[in-house]
Short mmCIF file of C-alpha atoms in Angstrom, two decimals:
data_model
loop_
_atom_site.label_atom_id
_atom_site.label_comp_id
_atom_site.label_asym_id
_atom_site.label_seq_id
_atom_site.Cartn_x
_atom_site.Cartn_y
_atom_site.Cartn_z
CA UNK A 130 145.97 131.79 -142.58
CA UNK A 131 148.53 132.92 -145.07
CA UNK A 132 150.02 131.92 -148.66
CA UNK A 133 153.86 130.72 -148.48
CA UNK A 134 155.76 131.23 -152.00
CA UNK A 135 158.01 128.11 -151.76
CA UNK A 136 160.45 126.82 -154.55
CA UNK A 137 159.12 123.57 -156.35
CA UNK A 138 160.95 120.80 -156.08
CA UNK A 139 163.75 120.60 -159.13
CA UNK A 140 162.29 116.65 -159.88
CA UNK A 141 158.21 117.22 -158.91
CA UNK A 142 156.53 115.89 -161.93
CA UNK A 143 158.56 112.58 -161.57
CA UNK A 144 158.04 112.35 -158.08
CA UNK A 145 154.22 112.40 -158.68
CA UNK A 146 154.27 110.33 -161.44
CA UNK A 147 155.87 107.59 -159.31
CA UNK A 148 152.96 108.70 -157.12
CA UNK A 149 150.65 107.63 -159.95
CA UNK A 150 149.68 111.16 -160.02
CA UNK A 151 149.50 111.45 -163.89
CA UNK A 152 147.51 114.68 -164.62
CA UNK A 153 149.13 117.21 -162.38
CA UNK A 154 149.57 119.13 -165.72
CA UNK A 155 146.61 119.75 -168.05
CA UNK A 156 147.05 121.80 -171.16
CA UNK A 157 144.92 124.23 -172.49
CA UNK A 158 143.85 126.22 -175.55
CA UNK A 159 144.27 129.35 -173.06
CA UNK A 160 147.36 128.08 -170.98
CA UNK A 161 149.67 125.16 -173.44
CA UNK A 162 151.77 124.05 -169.86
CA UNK A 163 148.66 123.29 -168.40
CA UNK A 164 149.74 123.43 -164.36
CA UNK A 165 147.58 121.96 -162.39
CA UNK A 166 149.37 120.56 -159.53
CA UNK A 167 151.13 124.20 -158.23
CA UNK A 168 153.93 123.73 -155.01
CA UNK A 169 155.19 127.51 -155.76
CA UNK A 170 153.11 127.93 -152.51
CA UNK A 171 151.36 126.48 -150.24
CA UNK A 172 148.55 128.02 -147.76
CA UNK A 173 149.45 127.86 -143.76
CA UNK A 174 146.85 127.93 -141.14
CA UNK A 175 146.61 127.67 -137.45
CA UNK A 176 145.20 124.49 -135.53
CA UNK A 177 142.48 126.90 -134.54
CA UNK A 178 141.74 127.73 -138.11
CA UNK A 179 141.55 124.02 -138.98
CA UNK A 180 139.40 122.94 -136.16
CA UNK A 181 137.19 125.93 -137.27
CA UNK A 182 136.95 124.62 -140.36
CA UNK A 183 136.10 120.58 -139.60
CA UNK A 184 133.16 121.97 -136.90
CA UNK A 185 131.94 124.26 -139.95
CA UNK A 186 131.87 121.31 -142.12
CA UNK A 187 130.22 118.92 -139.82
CA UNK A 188 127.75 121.62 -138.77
CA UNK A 189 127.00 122.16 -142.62
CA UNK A 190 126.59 118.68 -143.60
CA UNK A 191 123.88 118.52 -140.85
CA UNK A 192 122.19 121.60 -142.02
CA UNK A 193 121.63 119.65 -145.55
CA UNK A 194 121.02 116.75 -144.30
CA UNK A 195 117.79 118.65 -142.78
CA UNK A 196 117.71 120.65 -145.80
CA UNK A 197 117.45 117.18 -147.85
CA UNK A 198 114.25 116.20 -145.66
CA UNK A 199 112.80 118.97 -146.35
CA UNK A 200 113.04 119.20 -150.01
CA UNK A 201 111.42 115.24 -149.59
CA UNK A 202 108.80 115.85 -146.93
CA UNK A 203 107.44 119.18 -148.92
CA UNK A 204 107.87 117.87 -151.96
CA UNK A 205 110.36 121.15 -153.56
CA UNK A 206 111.78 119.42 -156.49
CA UNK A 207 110.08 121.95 -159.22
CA UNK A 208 112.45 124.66 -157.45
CA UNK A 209 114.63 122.49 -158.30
CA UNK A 210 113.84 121.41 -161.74
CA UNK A 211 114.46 117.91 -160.75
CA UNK A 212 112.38 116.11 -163.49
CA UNK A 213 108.98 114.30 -162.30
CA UNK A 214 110.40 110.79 -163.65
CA UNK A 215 113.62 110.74 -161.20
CA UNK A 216 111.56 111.56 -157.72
CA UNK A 217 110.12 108.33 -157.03
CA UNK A 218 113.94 106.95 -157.34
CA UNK A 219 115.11 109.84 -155.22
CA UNK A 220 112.26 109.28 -152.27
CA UNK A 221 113.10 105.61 -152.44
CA UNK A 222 117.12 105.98 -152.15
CA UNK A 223 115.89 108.59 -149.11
CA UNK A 224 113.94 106.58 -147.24
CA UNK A 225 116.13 104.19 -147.25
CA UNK A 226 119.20 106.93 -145.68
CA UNK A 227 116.47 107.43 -143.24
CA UNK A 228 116.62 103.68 -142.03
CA UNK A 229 120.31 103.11 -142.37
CA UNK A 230 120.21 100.98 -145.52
CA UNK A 231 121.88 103.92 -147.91
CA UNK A 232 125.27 103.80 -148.58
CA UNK A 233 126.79 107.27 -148.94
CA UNK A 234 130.82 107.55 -149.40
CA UNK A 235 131.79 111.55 -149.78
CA UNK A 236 131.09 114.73 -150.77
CA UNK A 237 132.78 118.41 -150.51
CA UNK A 238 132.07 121.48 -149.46
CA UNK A 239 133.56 124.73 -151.05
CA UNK A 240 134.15 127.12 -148.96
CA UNK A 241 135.13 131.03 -148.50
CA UNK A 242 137.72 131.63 -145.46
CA UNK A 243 140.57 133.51 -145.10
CA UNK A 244 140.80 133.44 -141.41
CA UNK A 245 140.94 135.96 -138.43
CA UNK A 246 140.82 139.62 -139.95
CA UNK A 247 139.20 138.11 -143.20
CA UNK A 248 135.39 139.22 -143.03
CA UNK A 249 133.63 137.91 -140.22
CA UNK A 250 136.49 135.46 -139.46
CA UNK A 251 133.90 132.52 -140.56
CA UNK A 252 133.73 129.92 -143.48
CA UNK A 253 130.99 130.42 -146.05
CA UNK A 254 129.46 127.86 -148.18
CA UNK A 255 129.68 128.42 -151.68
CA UNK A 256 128.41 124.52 -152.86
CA UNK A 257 128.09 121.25 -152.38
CA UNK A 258 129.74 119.04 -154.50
CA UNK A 259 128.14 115.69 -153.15
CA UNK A 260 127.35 113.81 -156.12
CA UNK A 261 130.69 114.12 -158.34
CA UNK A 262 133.03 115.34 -156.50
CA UNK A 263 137.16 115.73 -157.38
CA UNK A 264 140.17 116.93 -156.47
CA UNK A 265 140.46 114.02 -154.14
CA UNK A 266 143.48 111.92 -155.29
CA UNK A 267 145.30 115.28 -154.90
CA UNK A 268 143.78 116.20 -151.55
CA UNK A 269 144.19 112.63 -149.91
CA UNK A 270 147.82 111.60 -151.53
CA UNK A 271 149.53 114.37 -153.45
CA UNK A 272 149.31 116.98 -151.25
CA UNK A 273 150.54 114.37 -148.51
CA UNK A 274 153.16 113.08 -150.15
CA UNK A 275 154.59 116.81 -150.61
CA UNK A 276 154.17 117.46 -146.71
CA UNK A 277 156.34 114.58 -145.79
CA UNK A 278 159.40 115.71 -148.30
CA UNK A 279 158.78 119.06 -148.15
CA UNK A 280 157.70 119.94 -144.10
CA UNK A 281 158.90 116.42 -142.56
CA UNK A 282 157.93 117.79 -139.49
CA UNK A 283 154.77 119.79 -140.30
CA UNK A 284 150.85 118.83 -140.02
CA UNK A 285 148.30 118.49 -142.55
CA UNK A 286 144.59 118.61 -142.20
CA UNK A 287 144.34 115.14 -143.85
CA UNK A 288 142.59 111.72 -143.26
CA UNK A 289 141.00 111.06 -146.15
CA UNK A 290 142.39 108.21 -147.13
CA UNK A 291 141.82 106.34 -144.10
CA UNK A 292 138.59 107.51 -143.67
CA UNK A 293 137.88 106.33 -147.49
CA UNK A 294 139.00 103.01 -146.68
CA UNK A 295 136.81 102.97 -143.67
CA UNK A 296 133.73 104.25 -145.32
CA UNK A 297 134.40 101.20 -147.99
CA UNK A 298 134.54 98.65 -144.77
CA UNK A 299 130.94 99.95 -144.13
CA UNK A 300 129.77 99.17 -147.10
CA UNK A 301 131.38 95.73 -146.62
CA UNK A 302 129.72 95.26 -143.74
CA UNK A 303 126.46 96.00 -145.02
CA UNK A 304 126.74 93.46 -147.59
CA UNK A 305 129.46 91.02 -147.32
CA UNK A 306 128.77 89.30 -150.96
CA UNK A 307 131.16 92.33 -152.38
CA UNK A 308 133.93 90.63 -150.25
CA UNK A 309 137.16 89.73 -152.23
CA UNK A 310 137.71 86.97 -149.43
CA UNK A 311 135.51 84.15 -150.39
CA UNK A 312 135.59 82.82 -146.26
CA UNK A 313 133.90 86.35 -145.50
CA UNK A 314 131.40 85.76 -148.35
CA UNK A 315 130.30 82.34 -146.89
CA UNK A 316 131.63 78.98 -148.60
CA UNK A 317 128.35 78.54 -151.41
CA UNK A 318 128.01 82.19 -151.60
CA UNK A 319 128.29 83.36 -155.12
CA UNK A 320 130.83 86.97 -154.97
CA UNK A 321 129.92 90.03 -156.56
CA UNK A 322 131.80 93.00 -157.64
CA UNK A 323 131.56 96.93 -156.83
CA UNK A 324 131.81 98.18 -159.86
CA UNK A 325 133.20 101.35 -160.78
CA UNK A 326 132.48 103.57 -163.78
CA UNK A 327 133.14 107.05 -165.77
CA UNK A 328 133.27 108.22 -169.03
CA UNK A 329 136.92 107.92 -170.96
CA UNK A 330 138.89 108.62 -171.84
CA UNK A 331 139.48 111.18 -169.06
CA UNK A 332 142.52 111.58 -167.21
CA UNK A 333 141.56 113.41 -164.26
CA UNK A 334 138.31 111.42 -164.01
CA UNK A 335 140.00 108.03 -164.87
CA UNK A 336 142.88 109.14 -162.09
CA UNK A 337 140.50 109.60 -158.98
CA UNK A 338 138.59 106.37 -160.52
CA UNK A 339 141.86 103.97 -160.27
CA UNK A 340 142.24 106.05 -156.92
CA UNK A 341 138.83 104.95 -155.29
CA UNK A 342 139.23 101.19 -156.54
CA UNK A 343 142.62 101.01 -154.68
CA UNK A 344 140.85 102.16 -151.62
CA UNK A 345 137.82 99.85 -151.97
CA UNK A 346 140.53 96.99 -152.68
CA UNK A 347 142.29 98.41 -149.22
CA UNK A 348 138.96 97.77 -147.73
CA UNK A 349 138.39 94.55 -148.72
CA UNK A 350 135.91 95.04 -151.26
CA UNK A 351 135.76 93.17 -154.98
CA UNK A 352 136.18 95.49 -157.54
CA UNK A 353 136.10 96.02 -161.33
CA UNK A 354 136.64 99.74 -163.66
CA UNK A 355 134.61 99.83 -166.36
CA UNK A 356 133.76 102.83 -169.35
CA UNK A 357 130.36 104.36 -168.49
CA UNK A 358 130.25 103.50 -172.56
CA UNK A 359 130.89 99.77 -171.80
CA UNK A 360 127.85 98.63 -169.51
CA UNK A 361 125.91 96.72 -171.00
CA UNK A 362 121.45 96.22 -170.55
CA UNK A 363 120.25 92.61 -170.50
CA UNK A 364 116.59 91.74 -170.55
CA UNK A 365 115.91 88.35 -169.41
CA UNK A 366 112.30 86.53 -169.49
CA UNK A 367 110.93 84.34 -166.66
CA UNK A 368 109.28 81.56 -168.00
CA UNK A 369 107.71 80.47 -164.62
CA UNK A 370 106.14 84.19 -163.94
CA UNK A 371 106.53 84.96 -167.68
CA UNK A 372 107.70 88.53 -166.94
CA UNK A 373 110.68 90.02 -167.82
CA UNK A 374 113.42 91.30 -165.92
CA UNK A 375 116.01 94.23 -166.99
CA UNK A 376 119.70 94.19 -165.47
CA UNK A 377 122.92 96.31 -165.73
CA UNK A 378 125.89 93.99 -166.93
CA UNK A 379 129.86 94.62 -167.41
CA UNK A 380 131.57 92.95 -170.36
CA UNK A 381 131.85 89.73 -168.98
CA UNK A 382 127.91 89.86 -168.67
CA UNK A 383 128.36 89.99 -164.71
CA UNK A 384 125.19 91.72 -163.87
CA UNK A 385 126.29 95.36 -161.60
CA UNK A 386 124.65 95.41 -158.23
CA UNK A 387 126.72 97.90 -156.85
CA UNK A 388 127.71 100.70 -158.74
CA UNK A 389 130.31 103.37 -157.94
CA UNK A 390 129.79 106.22 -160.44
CA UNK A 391 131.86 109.49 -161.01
CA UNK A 392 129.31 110.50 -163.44
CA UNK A 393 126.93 112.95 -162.37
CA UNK A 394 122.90 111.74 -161.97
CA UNK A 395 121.79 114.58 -163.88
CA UNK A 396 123.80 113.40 -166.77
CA UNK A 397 122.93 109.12 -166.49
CA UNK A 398 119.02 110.37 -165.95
CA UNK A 399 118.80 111.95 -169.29
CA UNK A 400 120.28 109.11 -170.85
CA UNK A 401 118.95 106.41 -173.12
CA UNK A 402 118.90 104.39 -170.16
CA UNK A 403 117.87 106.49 -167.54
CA UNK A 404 114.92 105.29 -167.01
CA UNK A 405 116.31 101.65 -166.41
CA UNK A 406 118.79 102.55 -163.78
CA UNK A 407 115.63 105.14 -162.03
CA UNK A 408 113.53 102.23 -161.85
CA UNK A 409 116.10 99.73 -160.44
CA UNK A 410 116.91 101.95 -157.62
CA UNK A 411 113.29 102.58 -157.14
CA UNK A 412 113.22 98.83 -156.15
CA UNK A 413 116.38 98.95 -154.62
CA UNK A 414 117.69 96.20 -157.26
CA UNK A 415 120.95 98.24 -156.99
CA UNK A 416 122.98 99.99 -155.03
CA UNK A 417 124.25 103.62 -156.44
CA UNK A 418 127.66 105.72 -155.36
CA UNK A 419 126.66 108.42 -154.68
CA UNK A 420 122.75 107.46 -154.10
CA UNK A 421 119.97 108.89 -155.55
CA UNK A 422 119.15 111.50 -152.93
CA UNK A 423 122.00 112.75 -153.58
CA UNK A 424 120.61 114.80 -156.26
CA UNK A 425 119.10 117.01 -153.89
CA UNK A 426 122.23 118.19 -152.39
CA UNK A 427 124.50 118.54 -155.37
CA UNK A 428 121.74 120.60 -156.80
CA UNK A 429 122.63 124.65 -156.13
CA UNK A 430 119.04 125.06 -155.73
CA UNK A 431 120.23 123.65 -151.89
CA UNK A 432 121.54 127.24 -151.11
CA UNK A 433 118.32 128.95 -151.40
CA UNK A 434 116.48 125.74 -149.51
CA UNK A 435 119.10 126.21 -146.43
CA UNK A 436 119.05 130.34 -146.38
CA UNK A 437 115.51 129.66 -146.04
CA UNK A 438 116.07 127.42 -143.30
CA UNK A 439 119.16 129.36 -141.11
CA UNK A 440 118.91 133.00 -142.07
CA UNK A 441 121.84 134.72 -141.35
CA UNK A 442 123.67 131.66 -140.14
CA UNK A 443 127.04 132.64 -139.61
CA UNK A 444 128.54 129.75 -142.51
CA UNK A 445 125.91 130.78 -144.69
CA UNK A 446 125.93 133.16 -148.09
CA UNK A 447 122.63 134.80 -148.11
CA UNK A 448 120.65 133.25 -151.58
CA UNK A 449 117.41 133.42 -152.94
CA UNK A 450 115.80 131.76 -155.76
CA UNK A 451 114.30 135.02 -157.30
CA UNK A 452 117.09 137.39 -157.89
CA UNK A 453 114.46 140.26 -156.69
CA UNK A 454 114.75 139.34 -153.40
CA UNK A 455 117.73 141.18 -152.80
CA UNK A 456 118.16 144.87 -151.84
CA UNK A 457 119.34 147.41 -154.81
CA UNK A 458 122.79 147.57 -155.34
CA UNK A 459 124.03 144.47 -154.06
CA UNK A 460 126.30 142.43 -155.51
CA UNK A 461 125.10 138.89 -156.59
CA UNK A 462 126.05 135.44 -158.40
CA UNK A 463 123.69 134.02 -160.86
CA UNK A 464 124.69 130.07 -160.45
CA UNK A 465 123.10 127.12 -162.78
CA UNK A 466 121.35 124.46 -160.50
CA UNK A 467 123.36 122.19 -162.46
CA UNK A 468 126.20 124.12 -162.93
CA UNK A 469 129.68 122.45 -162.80
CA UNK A 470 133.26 124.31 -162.52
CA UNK A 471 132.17 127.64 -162.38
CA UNK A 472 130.85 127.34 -166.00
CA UNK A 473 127.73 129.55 -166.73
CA UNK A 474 128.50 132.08 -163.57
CA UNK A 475 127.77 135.57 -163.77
CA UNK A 476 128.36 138.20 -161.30
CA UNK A 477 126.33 141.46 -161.51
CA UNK A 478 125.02 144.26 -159.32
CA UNK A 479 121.52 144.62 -158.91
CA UNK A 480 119.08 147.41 -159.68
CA UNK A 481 115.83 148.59 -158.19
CA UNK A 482 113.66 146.55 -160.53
CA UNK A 483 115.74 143.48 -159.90
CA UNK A 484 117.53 143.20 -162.69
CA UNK A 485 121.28 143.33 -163.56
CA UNK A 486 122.52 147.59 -163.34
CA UNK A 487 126.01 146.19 -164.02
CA UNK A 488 127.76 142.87 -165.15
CA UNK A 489 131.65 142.46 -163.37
CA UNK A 490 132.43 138.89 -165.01
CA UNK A 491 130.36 136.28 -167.11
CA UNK A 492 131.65 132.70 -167.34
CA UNK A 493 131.19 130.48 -170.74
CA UNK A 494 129.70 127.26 -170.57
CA UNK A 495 126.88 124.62 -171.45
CA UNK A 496 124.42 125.31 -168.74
CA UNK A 497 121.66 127.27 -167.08
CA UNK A 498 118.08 126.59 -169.13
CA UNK A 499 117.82 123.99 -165.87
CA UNK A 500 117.30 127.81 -164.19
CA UNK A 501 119.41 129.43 -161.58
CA UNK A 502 120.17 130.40 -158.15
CA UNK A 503 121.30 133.44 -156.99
CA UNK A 504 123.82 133.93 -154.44
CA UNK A 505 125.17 137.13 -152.62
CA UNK A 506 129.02 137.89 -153.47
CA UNK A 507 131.04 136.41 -151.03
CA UNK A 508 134.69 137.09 -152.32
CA UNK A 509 136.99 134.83 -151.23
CA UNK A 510 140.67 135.15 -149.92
CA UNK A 511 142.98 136.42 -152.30
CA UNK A 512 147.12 137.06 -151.91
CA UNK A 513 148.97 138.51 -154.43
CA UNK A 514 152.35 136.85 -155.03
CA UNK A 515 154.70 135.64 -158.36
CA UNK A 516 153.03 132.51 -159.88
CA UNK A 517 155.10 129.66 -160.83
CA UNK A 518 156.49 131.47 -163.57
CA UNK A 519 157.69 134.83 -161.69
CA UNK A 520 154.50 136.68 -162.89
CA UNK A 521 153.34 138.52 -159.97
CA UNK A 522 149.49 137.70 -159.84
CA UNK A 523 146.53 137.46 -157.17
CA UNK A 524 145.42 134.05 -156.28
CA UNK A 525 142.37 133.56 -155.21
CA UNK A 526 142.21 130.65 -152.80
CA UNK A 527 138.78 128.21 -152.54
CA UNK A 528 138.87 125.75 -149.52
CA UNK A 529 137.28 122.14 -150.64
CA UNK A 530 136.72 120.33 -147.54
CA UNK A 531 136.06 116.72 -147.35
CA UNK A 532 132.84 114.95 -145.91
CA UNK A 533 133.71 110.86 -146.07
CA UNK A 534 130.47 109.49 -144.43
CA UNK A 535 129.49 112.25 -141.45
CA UNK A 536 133.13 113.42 -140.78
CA UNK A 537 135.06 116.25 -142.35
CA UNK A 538 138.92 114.57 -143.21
CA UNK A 539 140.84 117.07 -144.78
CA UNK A 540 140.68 119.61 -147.09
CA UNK A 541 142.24 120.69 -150.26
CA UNK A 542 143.01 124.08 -152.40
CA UNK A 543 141.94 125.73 -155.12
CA UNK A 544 143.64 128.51 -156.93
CA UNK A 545 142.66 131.10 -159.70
CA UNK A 546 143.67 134.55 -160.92
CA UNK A 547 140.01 134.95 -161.64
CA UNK A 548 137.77 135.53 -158.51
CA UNK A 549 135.92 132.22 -159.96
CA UNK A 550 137.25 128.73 -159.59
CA UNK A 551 137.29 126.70 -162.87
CA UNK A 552 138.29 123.22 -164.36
CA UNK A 553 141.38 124.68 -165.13
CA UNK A 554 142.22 126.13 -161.53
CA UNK A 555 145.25 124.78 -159.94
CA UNK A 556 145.53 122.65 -157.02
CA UNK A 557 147.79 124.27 -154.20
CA UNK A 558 149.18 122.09 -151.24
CA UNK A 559 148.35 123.32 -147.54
CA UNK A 560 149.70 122.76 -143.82
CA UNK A 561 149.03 124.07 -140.22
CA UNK A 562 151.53 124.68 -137.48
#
């Protein structure tokens, strides 16, 4: 594994934006051109490398699967300050994973690896991002469409696109009424929609939104965007049973069934209507993307849960929930549980008494009264090289690779010249030979 300074094409930004790829550049207070989408390099690694990397993935995503069940079975949610009112919604959404009537789509993992020579030569989990996560639009098409003009006859790690579109058949299959096709629906079945939600305006956000619909659409599925501002909460009374009944609805007052949301659960459980949309998954009176139970592995609190589980496991970062648990003098990460975008991260080296001797780098941000997690250093792979502007700088590389479903289809690249990866980190291309 190595970074490759390369020479960006002379007409890139048009050639994404024919793409569709609209925010490759995202200005800043901090940084006015705002690049985002970097092809001054790209990262190379070996098939071996790669195939390392999918088995890691897979092998992780089983580990919190397990990790998930145990959280449920033990009943762990105070270590994870999940709040009282959302667990009956998340042991409902679980039990149904458990009998193969939850519908998950993707998640990624973020990962430390700089190959052979780099450490112990293995990938580390840093998170999860399973709820929320992005980058993809980038990962899946961007970064391919660069490969084919760039390295015509080079190799990507990259199916997510396909395996997107088959995920969405799945979900197709499991209820046929979201069909576009009215034949598949059945001739007097009324359609319904998949709806798809997040708060705008947001480019980025509104970008991988448009992005998932045209996969969903690929698959089949009927589909309609919609602001998270927009959706509507109808209350209806039966006059035969005389009780009421509450329902989601769009702006055409089409009640939402299904609901594809890039907005995290943390955020819609705190809301006004919260409540509504924890009981209606409670009685599975709709279907959430991501699910419920997905809060427990988008929750940081997960790292502690699995170190717990796999000591020493050779993709693992050791992490504890009480920072005293490690030895003086190590070096440590104080992470939210809800943290997002390396906001709120602090790295610091621990004294005797467990508490901070020294503090290397503190990140602004919104959050961390939800608590923390603490997580050893694990610093990951770093080349110093000019940026796009000449500058000579070090890059420090995170890996992002891509569960859709149970199987790891690609990965994508995230670069900093701070050791911590943030919303403004750039998103650097990647092949394998």
């Amino acid at each position: 594994m190595h970074r490759q300074s390369l020479r960006p094409r002379p007409d890139w930004k048009a050639r994404m934006e024919a793409l569709g790829f609209d925010f490759h550049t995202i200005p800043t207070e901090s940084d006015p051109t705002g690049l985002y989408w970097d092809e001054s390099a790209c990262w190379v690694f070996s098939e071996a490398e790669i195939d390392l990397l999918d088995d890691a993935s897979v092998e992780l995503h089983k580990m919190c699967m397990a990790a998930a069940k145990r959280i449920v079975d033990e009943k762990l949610y105070p270590l994870l300050n999940i709040p009282a009112h959302a667990v009956p919604a998340i042991e409902a959404s679980w039990e149904r994973q458990r009998g193969g009537r939850e519908f998950s789509l993707y998640g990624r993992f973020d990962l430390a690896y700089g190959g052979d020579g780099y450490g112990d030569g293995m990938p580390k989990l840093l998170e999860y991002n399973a709820d929320t996560p992005t980058s993809l639009y980038e990962a899946s098409v961007a970064q391919w469409a660069w490969l084919e003009e760039v390295f015509p006859d080079g190799d990507q790690f990259n199916s997510i696109h396909e395996g997107l579109v088959e995920q969405w058949k799945a979900l197709l299959r499991a209820d046929r009424l979201l069909a576009e096709n009215a034949d598949r629906r059945g001739e007097w079945e009324a359609g319904r929609a998949l709806h798809l939600t997040c708060t705008m305006p947001h480019a980025e956000d509104e970008g991988t939104l448009r992005y998932l619909q045209d996969t969903a659409i690929e698959a089949g599925l009927a589909t309609k965007s919609i602001a998270l501002a927009d959706i509507g909460w109808t209350e209806e009374q039966d006059h035969l049973t005389r009780r009421s009944r509450g329902y989601f609805t769009d702006l055409e007052e089409q009640e939402i069934k299904c609901l594809f949301k890039l907005t995290p659960w943390e955020w819609l459980v705190a809301d006004d209507f919260g409540g509504n949309l924890l009981t209606l998954t409670a009685r599975d009176e709709i279907r959430v993307v991501e699910p419920a139970w997905k809060m427990l592995l988008s929750n940081k609190g997960l790292l502690a849960v699995l170190w717990e589980m796999y000591p020493h496991h050779p993709y693992l970062v050791e992490a504890h929930f009480d920072r005293r648990a490690f030895a003086p003098g190590s070096k440590v990460v104080a992470k939210p549980l809800l943290g997002r975008e390396g906001a709120n991260i602090s790295v610091v080296t621990m004294g005797a008494d467990g508490r901070p001797t020294t503090r290397e780098l503190d990140v602004a941000g919104p959050y961390g009264e939800e608590g923390y997690v603490y997580q050893a250093w694990s610093p990951v792979v770093s080349a110093r090289a000019p940026d796009a502007r000449g500058v000579m700088r070090d890059h420090h590389a995170v890996i992002g690779s891509w569960m859709i479903g149970d199987v790891c289809r690609g990965i994508g690249i995230r670069e900093d010249v701070s050791a911590v990866t943030r919303d403004t980190s750039r998103f650097v291309p990647h092949r394998f030979e």
